[in-house]
Coordinates of C-alpha atoms and ligand atoms in Angstrom, one line a residue:
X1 CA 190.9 1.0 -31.8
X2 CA 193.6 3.6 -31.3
X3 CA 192.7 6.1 -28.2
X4 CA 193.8 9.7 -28.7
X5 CA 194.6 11.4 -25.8
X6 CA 193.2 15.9 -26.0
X7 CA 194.9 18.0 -22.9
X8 CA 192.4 20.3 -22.3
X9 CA 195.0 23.1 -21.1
X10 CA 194.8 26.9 -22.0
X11 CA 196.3 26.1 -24.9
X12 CA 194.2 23.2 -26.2
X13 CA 190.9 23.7 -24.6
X14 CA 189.2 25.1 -27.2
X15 CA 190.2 22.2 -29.7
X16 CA 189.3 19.4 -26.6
X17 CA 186.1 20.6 -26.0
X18 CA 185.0 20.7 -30.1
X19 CA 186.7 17.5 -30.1
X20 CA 184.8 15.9 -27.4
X21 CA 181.6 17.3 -29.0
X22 CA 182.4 15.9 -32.2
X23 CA 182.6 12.7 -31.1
X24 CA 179.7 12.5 -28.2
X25 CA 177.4 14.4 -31.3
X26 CA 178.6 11.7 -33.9
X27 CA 177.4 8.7 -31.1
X28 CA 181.1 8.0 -30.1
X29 CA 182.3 7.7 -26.5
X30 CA 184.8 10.1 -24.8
X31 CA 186.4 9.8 -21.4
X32 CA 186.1 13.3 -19.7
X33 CA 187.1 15.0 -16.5
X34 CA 184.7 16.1 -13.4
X35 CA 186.1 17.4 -10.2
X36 CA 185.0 13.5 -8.7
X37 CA 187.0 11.0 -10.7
X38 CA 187.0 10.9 -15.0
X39 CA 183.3 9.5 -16.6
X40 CA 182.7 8.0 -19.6
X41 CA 180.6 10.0 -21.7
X42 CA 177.6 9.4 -24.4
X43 CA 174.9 11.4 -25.2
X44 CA 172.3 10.3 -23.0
X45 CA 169.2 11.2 -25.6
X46 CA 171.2 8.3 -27.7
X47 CA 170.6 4.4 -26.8
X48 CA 173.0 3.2 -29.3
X49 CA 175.9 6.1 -27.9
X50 CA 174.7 4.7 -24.1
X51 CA 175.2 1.3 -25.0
X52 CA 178.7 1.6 -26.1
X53 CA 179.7 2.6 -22.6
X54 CA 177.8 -0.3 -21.4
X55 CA 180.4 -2.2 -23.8
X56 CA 183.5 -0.4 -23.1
X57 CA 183.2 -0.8 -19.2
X58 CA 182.0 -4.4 -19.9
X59 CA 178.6 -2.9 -17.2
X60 CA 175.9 -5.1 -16.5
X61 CA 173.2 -3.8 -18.0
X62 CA 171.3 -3.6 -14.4
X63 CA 173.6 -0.7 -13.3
X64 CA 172.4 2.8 -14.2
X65 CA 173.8 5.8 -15.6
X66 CA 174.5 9.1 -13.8
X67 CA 173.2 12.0 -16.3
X68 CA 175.0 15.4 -16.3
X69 CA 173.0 18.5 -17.2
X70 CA 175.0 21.7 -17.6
X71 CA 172.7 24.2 -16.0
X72 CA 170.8 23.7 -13.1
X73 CA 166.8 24.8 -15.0
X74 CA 167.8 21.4 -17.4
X75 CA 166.5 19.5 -14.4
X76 CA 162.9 20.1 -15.4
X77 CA 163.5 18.8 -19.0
X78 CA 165.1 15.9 -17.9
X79 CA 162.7 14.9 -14.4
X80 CA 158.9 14.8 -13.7
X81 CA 158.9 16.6 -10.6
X82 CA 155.8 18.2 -9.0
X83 CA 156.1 21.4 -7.1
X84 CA 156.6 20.1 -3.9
X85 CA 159.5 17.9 -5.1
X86 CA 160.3 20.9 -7.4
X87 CA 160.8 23.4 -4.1
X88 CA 163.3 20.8 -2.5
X89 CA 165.5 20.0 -5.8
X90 CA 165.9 23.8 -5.8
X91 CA 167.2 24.1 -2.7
X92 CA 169.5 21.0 -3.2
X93 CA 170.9 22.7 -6.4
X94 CA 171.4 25.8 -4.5
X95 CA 173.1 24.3 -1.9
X96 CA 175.5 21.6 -3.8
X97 CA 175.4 22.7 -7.7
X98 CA 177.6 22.8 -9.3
X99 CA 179.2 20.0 -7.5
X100 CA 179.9 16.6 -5.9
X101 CA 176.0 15.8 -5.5
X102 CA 174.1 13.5 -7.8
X103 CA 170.2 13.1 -7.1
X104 CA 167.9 10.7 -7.8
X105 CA 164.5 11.8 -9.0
X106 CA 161.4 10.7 -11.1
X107 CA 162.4 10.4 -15.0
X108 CA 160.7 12.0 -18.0
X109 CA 160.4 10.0 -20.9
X110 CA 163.0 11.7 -22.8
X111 CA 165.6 9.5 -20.8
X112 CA 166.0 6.2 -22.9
X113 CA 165.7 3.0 -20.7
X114 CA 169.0 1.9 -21.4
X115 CA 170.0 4.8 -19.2
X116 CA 168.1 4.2 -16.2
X117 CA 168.2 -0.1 -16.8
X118 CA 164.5 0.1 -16.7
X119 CA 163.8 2.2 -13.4
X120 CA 161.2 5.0 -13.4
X121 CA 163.8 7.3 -11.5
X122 CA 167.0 8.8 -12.8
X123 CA 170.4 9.9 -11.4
X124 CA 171.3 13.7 -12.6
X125 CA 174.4 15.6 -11.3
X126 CA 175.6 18.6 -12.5
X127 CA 179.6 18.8 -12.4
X128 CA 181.5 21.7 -11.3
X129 CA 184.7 21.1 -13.5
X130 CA 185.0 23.9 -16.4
X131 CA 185.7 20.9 -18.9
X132 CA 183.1 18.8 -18.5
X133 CA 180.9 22.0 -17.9
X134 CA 182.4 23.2 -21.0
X135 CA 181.6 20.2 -23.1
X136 CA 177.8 19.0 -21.7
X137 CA 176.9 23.2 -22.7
X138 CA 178.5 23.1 -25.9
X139 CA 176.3 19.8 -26.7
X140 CA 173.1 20.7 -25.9
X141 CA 172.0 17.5 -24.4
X142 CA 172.4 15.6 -20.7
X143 CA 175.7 13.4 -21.2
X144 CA 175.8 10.1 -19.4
X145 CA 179.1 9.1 -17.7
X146 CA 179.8 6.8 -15.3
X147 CA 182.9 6.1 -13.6
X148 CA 185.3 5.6 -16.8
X149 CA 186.8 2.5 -15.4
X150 CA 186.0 -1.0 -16.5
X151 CA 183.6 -2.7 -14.5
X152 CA 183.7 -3.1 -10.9
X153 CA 187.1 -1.6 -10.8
X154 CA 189.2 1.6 -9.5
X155 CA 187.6 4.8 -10.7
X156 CA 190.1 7.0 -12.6
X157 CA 191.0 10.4 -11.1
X158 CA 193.7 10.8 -13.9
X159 CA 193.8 10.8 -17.7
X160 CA 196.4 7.7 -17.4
X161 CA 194.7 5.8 -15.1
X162 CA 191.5 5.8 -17.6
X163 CA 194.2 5.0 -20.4
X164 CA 194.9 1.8 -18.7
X165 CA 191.5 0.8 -18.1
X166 CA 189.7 1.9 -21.0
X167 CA 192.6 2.2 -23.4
X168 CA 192.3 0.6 -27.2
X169 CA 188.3 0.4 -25.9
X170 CA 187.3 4.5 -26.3
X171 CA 188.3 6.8 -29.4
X172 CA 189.1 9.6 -27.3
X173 CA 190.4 10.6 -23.6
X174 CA 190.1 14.5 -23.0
X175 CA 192.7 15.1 -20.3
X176 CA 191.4 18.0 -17.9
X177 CA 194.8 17.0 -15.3
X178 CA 193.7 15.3 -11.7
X179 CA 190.8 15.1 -10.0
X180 CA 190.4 17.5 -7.4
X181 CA 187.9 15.5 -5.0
X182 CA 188.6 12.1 -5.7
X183 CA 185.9 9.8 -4.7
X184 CA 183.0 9.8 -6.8
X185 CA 179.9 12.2 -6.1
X186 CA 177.4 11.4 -2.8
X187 CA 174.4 10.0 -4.7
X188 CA 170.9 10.8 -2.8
X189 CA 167.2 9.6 -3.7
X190 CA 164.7 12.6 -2.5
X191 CA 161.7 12.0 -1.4
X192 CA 159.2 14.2 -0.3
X193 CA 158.7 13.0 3.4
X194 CA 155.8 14.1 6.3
X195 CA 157.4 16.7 7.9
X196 CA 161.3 17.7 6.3
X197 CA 162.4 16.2 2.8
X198 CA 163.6 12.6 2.6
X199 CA 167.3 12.2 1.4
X200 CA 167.8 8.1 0.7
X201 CA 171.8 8.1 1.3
X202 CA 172.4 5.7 -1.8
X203 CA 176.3 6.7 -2.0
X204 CA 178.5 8.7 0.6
X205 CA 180.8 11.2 -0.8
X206 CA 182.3 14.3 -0.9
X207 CA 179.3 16.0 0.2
X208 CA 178.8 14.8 3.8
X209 CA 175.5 13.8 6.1
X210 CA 176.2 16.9 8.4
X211 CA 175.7 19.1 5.2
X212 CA 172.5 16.9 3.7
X213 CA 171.3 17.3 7.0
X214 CA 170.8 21.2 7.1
X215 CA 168.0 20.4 4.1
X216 CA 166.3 17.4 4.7
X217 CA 166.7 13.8 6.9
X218 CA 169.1 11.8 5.8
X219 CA 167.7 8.2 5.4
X220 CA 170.2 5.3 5.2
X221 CA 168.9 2.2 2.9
X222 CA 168.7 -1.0 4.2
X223 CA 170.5 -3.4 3.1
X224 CA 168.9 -4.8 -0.4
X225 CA 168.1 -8.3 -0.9
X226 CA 168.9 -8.6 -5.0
X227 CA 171.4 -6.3 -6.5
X228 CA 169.1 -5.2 -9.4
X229 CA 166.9 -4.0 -6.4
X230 CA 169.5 -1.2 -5.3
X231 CA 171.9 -0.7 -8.3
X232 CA 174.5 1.6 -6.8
X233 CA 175.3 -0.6 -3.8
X234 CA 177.4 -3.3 -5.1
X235 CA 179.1 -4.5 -2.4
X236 CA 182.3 -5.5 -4.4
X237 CA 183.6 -2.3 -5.9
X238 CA 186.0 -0.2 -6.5
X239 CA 188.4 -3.5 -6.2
X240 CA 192.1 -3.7 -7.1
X241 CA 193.4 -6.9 -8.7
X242 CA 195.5 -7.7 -5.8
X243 CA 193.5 -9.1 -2.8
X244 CA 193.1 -6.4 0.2
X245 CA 192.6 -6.7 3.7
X246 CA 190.2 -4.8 5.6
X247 CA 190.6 -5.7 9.6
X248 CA 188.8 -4.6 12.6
X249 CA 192.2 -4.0 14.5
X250 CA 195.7 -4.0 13.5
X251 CA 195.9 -7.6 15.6
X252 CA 194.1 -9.5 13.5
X253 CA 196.5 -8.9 10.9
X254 CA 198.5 -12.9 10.6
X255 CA 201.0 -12.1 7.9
X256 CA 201.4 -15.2 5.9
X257 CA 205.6 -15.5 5.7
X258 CA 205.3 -16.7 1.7
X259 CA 203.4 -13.3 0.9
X260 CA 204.8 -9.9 0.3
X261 CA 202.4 -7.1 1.4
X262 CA 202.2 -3.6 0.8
X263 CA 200.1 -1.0 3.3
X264 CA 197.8 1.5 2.3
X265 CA 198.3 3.5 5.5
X266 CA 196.1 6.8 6.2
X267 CA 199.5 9.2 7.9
X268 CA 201.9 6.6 7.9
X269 CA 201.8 6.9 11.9
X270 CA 203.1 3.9 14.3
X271 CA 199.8 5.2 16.8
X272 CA 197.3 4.2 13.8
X273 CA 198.6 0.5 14.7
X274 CA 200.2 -1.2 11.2
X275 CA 203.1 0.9 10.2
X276 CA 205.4 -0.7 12.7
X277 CA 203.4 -4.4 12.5
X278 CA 205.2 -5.8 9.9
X279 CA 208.3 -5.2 7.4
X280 CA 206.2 -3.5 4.7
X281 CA 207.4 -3.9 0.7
X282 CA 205.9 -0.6 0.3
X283 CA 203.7 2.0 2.0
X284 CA 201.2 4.2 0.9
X285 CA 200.3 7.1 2.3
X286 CA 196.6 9.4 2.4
X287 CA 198.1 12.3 4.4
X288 CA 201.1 11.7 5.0
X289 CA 202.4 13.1 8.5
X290 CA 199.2 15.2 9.0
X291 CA 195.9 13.2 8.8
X292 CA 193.5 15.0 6.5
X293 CA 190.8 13.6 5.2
X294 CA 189.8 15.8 2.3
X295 CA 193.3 14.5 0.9
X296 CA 193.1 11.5 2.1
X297 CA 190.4 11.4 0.1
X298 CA 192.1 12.9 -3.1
X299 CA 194.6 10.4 -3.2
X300 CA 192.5 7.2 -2.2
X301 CA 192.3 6.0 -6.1
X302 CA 195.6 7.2 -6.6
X303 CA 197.4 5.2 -4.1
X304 CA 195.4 2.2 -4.8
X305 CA 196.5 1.8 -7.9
X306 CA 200.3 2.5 -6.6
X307 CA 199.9 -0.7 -4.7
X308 CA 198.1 -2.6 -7.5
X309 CA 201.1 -2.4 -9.9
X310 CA 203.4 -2.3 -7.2
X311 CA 203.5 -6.3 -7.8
X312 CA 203.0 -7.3 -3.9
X313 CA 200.9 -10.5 -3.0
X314 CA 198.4 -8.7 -0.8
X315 CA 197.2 -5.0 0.1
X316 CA 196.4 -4.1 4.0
X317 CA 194.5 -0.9 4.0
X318 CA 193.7 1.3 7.7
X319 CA 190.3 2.8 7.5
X320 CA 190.2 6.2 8.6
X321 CA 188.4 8.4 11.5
X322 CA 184.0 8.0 10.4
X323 CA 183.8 11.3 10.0
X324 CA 183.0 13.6 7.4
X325 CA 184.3 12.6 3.5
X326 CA 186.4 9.6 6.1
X327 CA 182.9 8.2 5.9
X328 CA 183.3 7.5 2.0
X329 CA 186.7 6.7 2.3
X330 CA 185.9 3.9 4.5
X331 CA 182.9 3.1 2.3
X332 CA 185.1 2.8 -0.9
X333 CA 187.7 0.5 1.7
X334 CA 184.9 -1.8 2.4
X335 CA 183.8 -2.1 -1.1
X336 CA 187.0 -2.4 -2.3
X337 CA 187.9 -5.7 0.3
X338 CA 184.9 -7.4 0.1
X339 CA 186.1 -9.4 -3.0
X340 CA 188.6 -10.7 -0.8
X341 CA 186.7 -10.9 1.7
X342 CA 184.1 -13.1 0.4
X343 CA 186.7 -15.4 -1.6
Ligands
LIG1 O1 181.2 11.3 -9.4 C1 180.4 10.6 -10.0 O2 179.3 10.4 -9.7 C2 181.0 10.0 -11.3 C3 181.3 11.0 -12.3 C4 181.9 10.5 -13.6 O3 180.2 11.8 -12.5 N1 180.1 9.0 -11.8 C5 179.9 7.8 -11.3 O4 179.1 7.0 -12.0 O5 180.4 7.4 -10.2 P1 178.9 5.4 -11.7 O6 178.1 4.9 -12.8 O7 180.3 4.8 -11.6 O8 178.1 5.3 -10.4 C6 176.8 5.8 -10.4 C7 176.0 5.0 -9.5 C8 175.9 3.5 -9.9 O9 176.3 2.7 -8.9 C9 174.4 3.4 -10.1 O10 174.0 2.1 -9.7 C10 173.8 4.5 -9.4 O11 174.7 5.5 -9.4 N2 172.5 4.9 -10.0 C11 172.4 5.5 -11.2 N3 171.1 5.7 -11.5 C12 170.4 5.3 -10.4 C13 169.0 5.2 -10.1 N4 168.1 5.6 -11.0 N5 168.7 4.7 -8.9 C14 169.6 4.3 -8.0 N6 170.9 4.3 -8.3 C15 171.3 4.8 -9.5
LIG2 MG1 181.7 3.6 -10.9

């Protein structure tokens, strides 16, 4: 399949987003931007649309879609929510729609099975970039994306990198230029709750605990037993194809002399512990010189990828301060080693 590649600048906006449209009406998939990383999109009122995205990303069917509705009201046609639950998804939307937040709430029927793998509960986020905005409004109908990477991989935050994932796989890529938060959206169950509403942290990500906390208590899931329990927390994720190291501290680091490595390094600072360790092939840096997170974050993706194609034998990434979006970062780090890890 050839992919055809839409920029979706001033110029060509117009022509993207009735391109896009086209397709996602006629049951194709397209790879559009959000403000997170790139999703691949089907209309989410068509199984056979939703289970070409299961195909192109070679997903197990166990793993659940993220719906995105283009107007916060379009929550009631898409969720069964009574008025209590009703008052606190209003003032969720208020506080984080358009944005970074994805919720997960009691489905209405309307939301095929293939979407949800089965569950009674759907995830529904409601993207802040003007393309993807653009595009869901224009359609008339919740679009379910997920991460447009193939399974279990890096999540795109450019048009090129979801060419070399998804490339001769999708008709069309609508290029909306780089993703301006990078990590994927904080994903949150709500529950009611005795006294304040219950937020079930099921994702960290750009929107952080401190913030959640101002609206409700923020809950962190145990640990699930089976996968297909808690879709969502994967622990091997977000994983390059060369191995990377994770370590406590910078000593536990034992180069093997036959490797070549390459660092992901959060400032490229000696005080951080691994920049001076070891005679790096190459070094990537978060933030370089300065140490913030919010870019750090931007770039996370980004410089895996770097280091991926790079051609060294092994990746040693720092984790950063456990603070704020560095909470997500870190997150995305763990998931990203455990592959390694557990080999
Ligand atoms: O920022 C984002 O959220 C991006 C952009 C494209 O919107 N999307 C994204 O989708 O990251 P995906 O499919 O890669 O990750 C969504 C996660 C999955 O791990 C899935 O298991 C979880 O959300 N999820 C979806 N529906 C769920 C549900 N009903 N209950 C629990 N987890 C759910
Ligand atoms: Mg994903």
């Amino acid at each position: 399949m050839e992919t055809e590649i839409l920029y979706a600048d001033p110029e060509g906006f117009e022509d993207a987003v009735a391109a896009a449209v086209g397709k996602l009406d006629a049951g194709e998939v397209v790879a559009l931007p959000t403000e997170t990383v790139y999703g691949l999109g089907a209309n989410a009122l068509d199984e056979d649309a939703v289970a070409k995205v299961f195909e192109a990303k070679e997903r197990p069917s166990f793993d659940p879609l993220i719906i995105h509705i283009a107007q916060r009201e379009l929550i009631r046609e898409v969720c069964e929510l009574s008025p209590e639950l009703d008052a606190v998804v209003q003032q969720l939307m208020q506080a984080f729609w358009p944005g970074p937040f994805t919720m997960v709430l009691p489905k209405k029927s309307v939301i095929p099975d293939i979407v949800t793998s089965g569950q009674e509960t759907v995830a529904v986020r409601m993207s802040e970039h003007p393309v993807m905005r653009a595009i869901c409004k224009e359609l008339g109908k919740p679009i379910a994306a997920p991460s447009a990477n193939r399974f279990g991989r890096i999540s795109p935050t450019s048009a090129g990198a979801v060419e070399k994932e998804l490339g001769g796989r999708i008709p069309l890529i609508i290029d909306g230029g780089a993703c301006n938060a990078g990590l994927e959206s904080t994903i949150v169950r709500v529950e009611l709750g005795e006294k304040r509403p219950e937020l079930h942290l099921l994702r960290a990500g750009p929107i952080v605990k401190e913030e959640l906390q101002k609206i409700g208590k923020v809950i962190r899931p145990k640990k699930p037993k089976k996968i297909e329990e808690a879709p969502g927390q994967l622990e091997s994720h977000y994983a390059p194809s060369t191995p990377l190291y994770l370590f406590e501290k910078p000593e536990d680091f034992e180069p093997d002399p036959s490797l070549s490595y390459g660092l992901l390094s959060y400032r490229g600072a000696a005080k951080d512990g691994y920049i001076d360790l070891y005679d790096w092939d190459v070094v990537e840096e978060l933030s370089p010189g300065k140490g913030k997170l919010p870019e750090a974050a931007v770039r996370l993706f980004f410089a895996l990828r770097q280091l991926d194609e790079s051609g060294v034998d092994a990746i040693v990434a720092e984790s950063v301060a456990e603070t704020g979006i560095g909470v997500a970062i870190n997150d995305r780090l763990r998931r990203a080693s455990a592959k390694t890890r557990n080999a």
